[in-house]
Amino acid sequence: MNDFDGARGTIVIVDDDDPVQESLQLLLETAGFRTRRHQTGEELLRHGPPDGPACVLLDLNMPGLNGIEVQESLHESGWDVPIVFLTGHGDVPAAVKALKSGAVDFLQKNQLNAATLIDRVEQCVGEHKRRMAERESSEAEKSLLSRLTPREFEVAHQAASGVTNKVIGLELGISERTVEIHRGRAMKKLGLRRAADLARMKPAFDKLASD
């Protein structure tokens, strides 16, 4: 396992073939990635996900849990790290199952070239970065919305959906002036100045309201 810092993300190599691991590690580290190596899926699951954006290169056929079983366990554990399967067998049914279960790609070792591998890995790390940014933004919005009182949330949620103060007041049985007060307080707590800014938070309101 290599613990040096890499600016391009971490590639987790899971393969019981040492020469394959070493070859992949050399290629990926030369390309600027950080690497982590595991002999089995069980070892990967024990260590947990890496910090920061990552990609898993997962061998299909290994002692113990096979690649498909490891993929299922990762999903059950809440991992959202993209997976690229590697195999020396070209098992098409297994490839189809892997892709249907969310794998990014399925590459045969005997047909693999450096450019293709680096391209897939870059795509995976980029996708994981995007997911992490979305999750971070979602958590930040959820934290902001938790500052609102139930009434402020109710008023701001409807306002974010484009409902006028007058209609909100009629639906909630409160005066338009009271709606304005609750809306103003909510905007202040959320650090917003314009109605358009509030409208952009509608998905966050919808999600929290449905939880």
XYZ file of C-alpha atoms in Angstrom:
211
model
C 0.000 0.000 0.000
C 1.310 3.482 -0.838
C 0.387 6.461 1.325
C 1.999 9.368 -0.536
C -0.255 12.311 -1.337
C -1.546 12.450 -4.899
C -3.312 15.431 -6.417
C -5.389 13.442 -8.889
C -7.230 11.141 -6.485
C -6.788 7.636 -5.085
C -7.056 4.465 -7.142
C -7.783 1.357 -5.079
C -6.435 -1.766 -6.790
C -8.074 -5.010 -5.695
C -6.453 -8.041 -7.322
C -4.853 -11.243 -5.975
C -2.239 -11.222 -8.755
C 0.876 -9.400 -7.458
C 2.431 -8.700 -10.889
C -0.865 -7.168 -12.048
C -1.051 -5.032 -8.902
C 2.524 -3.843 -9.296
C 2.082 -3.029 -12.981
C -1.101 -1.053 -12.346
C 0.437 0.745 -9.390
C 3.471 1.850 -11.421
C 1.315 3.057 -14.303
C -1.130 4.954 -12.100
C 1.492 6.554 -9.866
C 3.435 7.656 -12.942
C 0.216 9.324 -14.115
C 0.007 11.218 -10.810
C -2.527 9.169 -8.863
C -2.238 7.876 -5.330
C -2.714 4.114 -5.059
C -3.901 1.638 -2.469
C -3.566 -2.130 -2.946
C -5.586 -5.058 -1.587
C -5.307 -8.770 -2.301
C -8.971 -9.572 -1.614
C -12.378 -7.975 -1.450
C -12.586 -8.774 2.253
C -9.417 -6.753 2.845
C -10.882 -3.819 0.935
C -14.074 -3.924 2.991
C -12.110 -4.019 6.259
C -10.109 -0.927 5.361
C -13.087 1.121 4.179
C -13.188 3.854 1.529
C -10.220 6.166 0.916
C -10.339 9.851 1.740
C -11.129 12.187 -1.137
C -12.027 11.398 -4.753
C -11.264 7.833 -5.783
C -11.887 4.911 -8.115
C -11.789 1.153 -7.476
C -10.145 -1.217 -9.948
C -11.763 -4.494 -8.944
C -10.796 -7.942 -10.201
C -13.768 -10.137 -11.037
C -12.337 -13.480 -9.996
C -10.586 -13.595 -6.614
C -10.328 -15.991 -3.664
C -13.175 -15.492 -1.204
C -15.687 -12.892 -2.336
C -15.702 -12.420 -6.095
C -15.879 -8.985 -7.690
C -19.665 -8.956 -8.032
C -20.104 -9.882 -4.363
C -17.649 -7.179 -3.331
C -19.538 -4.650 -5.442
C -22.793 -5.603 -3.727
C -21.177 -5.315 -0.293
C -19.776 -1.887 -1.151
C -23.214 -0.660 -2.177
C -24.798 -2.068 0.970
C -22.145 -0.259 3.031
C -23.006 3.053 1.377
C -19.864 3.438 -0.738
C -20.357 5.619 -3.790
C -16.823 5.219 -5.177
C -16.980 4.390 -8.931
C -15.907 0.852 -9.861
C -14.099 -0.422 -12.955
C -13.947 -4.213 -13.197
C -10.858 -6.031 -14.444
C -10.911 -9.621 -15.621
C -8.766 -12.046 -17.526
C -11.731 -14.167 -18.531
C -14.039 -11.939 -20.574
C -17.116 -13.228 -18.820
C -19.854 -11.374 -20.712
C -22.817 -12.276 -18.413
C -20.794 -11.139 -15.415
C -19.881 -7.945 -17.258
C -23.527 -7.193 -17.942
C -24.477 -7.821 -14.320
C -21.642 -5.587 -13.105
C -22.645 -2.728 -15.376
C -26.331 -3.051 -14.447
C -25.303 -2.885 -10.794
C -23.547 0.435 -11.331
C -20.005 -0.364 -12.474
C -18.513 2.301 -14.737
C -16.785 -0.126 -17.080
C -15.534 -3.679 -17.543
C -12.027 -4.114 -18.970
C -10.252 -7.319 -19.994
C -6.698 -7.505 -18.717
C -5.329 -9.099 -21.877
C -6.789 -6.284 -24.005
C -6.002 -3.427 -21.653
C -3.779 -0.559 -22.735
C -2.425 2.294 -20.657
C -4.334 5.071 -22.456
C -7.691 3.325 -22.030
C -7.099 2.618 -18.353
C -5.977 6.163 -17.539
C -8.948 7.564 -19.449
C -11.445 5.427 -17.481
C -9.773 6.203 -14.174
C -9.824 9.943 -14.890
C -13.539 9.729 -15.717
C -14.216 7.846 -12.472
C -12.291 10.249 -10.272
C -13.968 13.216 -11.980
C -17.398 11.687 -11.400
C -16.577 10.974 -7.762
C -15.394 14.566 -7.270
C -18.743 15.761 -8.659
C -20.695 13.462 -6.324
C -18.668 14.617 -3.328
C -19.229 18.283 -4.209
C -22.977 17.704 -4.560
C -23.102 15.872 -1.234
C -21.119 18.618 0.495
C -23.432 21.277 -0.952
C -26.496 19.275 0.094
C -25.204 18.884 3.660
C -24.436 22.608 3.876
C -27.945 23.499 2.694
C -29.490 21.005 5.117
C -27.526 22.587 7.961
C -28.776 26.040 6.979
C -32.391 24.913 6.707
C -32.210 23.296 10.147
C -31.845 26.808 11.606
C -35.364 27.728 10.542
C -38.374 27.399 12.821
C -41.142 25.116 11.509
C -43.191 28.147 10.434
C -40.235 29.864 8.767
C -39.473 26.651 6.911
C -43.088 26.301 5.798
C -43.273 29.877 4.533
C -39.855 29.828 2.864
C -40.563 26.461 1.232
C -43.709 27.773 -0.401
C -41.971 31.029 -1.364
C -39.153 29.019 -2.970
C -41.835 27.294 -5.054
C -43.016 30.661 -6.357
C -46.129 31.009 -4.199
C -46.973 34.641 -3.395
C -47.091 35.977 0.161
C -50.822 36.529 -0.150
C -51.529 32.937 -1.176
C -49.172 31.580 1.494
C -51.063 33.600 4.108
C -54.411 32.286 2.920
C -53.196 28.672 2.930
C -51.614 28.930 6.385
C -54.326 31.077 7.918
C -51.994 33.951 8.779
C -51.795 37.554 7.609
C -49.731 38.608 4.628
C -47.658 40.794 6.947
C -46.882 37.793 9.157
C -45.821 35.869 6.065
C -43.461 38.703 5.163
C -41.919 38.624 8.642
C -41.363 34.840 8.581
C -40.011 35.008 5.034
C -37.640 37.842 5.942
C -36.327 35.973 8.976
C -35.818 32.833 6.911
C -33.954 34.742 4.204
C -31.684 36.302 6.829
C -30.911 32.961 8.481
C -30.163 31.433 5.079
C -27.947 34.350 4.091
C -30.084 35.133 1.024
C -31.006 38.484 -0.440
C -33.115 37.776 -3.513
C -36.147 35.662 -4.310
C -34.142 33.981 -7.071
C -31.617 32.776 -4.477
C -34.442 31.265 -2.441
C -35.895 29.592 -5.543
C -32.565 27.877 -6.207
C -32.863 26.183 -2.811
C -36.222 24.587 -3.665
C -34.717 21.086 -4.204
C -33.149 21.259 -0.732
C -36.499 22.327 0.774
C -38.299 19.531 -1.077
C -35.807 16.894 0.066
C -35.867 17.945 3.713
C -39.666 18.163 3.684
C -39.921 14.594 2.342
C -37.431 13.086 4.822
